[in-house]
Coordinates of C-alpha atoms in Angstrom, one line a residue:
Chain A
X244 CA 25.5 -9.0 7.2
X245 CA 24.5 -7.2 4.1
X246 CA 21.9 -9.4 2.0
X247 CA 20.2 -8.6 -1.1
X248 CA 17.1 -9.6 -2.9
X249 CA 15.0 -9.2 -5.8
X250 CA 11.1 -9.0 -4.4
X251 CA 8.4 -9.5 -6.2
X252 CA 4.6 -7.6 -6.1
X253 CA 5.6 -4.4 -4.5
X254 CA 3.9 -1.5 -6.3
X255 CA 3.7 1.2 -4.3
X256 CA 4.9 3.2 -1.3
X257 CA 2.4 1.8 1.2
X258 CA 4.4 -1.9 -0.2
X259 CA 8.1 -0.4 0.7
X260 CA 6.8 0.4 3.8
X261 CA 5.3 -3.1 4.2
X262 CA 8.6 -4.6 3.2
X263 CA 10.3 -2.5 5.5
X264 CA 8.2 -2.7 8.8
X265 CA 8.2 -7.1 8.0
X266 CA 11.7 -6.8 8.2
X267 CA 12.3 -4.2 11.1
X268 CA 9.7 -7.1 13.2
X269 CA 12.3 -10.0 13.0
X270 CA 14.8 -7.2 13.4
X271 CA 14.9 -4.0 14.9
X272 CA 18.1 -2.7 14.4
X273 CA 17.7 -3.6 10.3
X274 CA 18.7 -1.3 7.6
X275 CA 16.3 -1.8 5.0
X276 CA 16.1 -0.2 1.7
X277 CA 13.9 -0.8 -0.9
X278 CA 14.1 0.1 -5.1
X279 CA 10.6 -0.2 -6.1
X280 CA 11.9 -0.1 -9.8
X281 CA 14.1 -2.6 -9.9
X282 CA 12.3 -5.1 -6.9
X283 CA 15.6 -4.6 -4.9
X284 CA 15.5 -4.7 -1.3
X285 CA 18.8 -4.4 0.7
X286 CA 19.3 -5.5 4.4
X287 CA 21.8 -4.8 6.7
X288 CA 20.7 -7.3 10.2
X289 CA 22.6 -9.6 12.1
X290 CA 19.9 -12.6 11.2
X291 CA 20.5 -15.1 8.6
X292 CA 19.3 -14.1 5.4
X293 CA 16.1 -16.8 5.8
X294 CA 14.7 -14.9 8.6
X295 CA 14.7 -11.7 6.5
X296 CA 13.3 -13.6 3.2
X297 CA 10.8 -15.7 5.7
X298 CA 9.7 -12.1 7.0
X299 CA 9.1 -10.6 3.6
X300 CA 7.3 -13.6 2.1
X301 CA 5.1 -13.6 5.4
X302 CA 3.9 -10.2 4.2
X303 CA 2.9 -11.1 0.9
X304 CA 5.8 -10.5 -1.1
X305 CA 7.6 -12.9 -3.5
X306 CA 11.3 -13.5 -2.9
X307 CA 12.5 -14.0 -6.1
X308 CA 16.2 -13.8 -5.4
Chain B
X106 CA -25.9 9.7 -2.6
X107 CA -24.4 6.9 -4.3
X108 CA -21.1 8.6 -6.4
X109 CA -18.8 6.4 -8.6
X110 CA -15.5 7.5 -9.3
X111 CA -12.9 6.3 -11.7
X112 CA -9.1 6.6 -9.4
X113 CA -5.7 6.2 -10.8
X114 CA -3.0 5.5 -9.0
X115 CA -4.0 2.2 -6.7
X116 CA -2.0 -0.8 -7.1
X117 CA -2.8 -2.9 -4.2
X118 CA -4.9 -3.9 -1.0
X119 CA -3.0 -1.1 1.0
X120 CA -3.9 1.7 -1.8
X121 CA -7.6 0.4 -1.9
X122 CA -7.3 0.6 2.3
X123 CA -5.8 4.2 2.0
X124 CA -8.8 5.2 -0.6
X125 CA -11.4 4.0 1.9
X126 CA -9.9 5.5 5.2
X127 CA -9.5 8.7 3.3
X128 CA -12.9 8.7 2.5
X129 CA -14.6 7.5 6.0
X130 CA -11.9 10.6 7.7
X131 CA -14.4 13.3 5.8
X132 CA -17.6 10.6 6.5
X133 CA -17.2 8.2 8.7
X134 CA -20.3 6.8 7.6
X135 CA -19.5 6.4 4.1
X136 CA -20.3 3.1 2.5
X137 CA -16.9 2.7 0.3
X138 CA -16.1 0.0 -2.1
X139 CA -12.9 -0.4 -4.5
X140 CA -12.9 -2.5 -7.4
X141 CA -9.2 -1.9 -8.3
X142 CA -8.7 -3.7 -11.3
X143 CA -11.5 -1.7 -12.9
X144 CA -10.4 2.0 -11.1
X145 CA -13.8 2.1 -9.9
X146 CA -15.0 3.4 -6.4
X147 CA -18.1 3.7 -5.3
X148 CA -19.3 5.5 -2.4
X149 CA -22.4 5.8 -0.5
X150 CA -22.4 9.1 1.1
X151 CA -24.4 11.9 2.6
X152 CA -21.4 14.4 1.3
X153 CA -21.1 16.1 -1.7
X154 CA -19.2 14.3 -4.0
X155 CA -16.6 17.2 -4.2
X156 CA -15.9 16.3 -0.6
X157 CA -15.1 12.8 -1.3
X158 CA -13.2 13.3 -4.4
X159 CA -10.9 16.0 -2.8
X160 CA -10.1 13.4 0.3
X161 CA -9.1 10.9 -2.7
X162 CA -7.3 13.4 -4.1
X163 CA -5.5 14.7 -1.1
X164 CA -4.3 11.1 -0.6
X165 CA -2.5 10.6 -3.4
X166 CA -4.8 9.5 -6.2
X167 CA -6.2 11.3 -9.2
X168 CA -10.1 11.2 -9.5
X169 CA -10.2 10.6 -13.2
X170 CA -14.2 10.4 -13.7

């Protein structure tokens, strides 16, 4: 499935990478990217769309939508 | 020597993290503290404080002061 959401409280590189690596734990095989401009991370994984939000918010980040 | 430096560029715990490892790779006994919402870092080094503001530089911050 290909999800989409608006993250809150990234600011930097180190935080895309933090994003990415939450996500890439609940599932390897993710396609993550993430627009630090517009707080817009996309994810391509075969878990539900909680798991991915859970994972994100687990590191710290706000899922806003 | 006890230098205080004024660093743009960090946003967050993982910047302040990078600042200090950066620091302790060119003395690993530096004493580094970040106060990131004034830019300040202070370090307790036996250094010079060109060496410690170059490995702040090098990773992606700009010694200001």
């Amino acid at each position: 499935m290909q999800y989409q959401f608006t993250v809150e409280g990234m600011t930097c590189g180190h935080c895309e990478r933090a994003v990415v690596h939450a996500v890439r734990e609940v599932d390897t095989d993710a396609v993550v990217k993430v627009d630090l401009a517009t707080k817009q991370v996309s994810v391509e994984s075969d878990k539900a769309r909680e798991v991915i939000a859970n994972a994100i918010t687990e590191e710290g980040y706000k899922v806003a939508a």
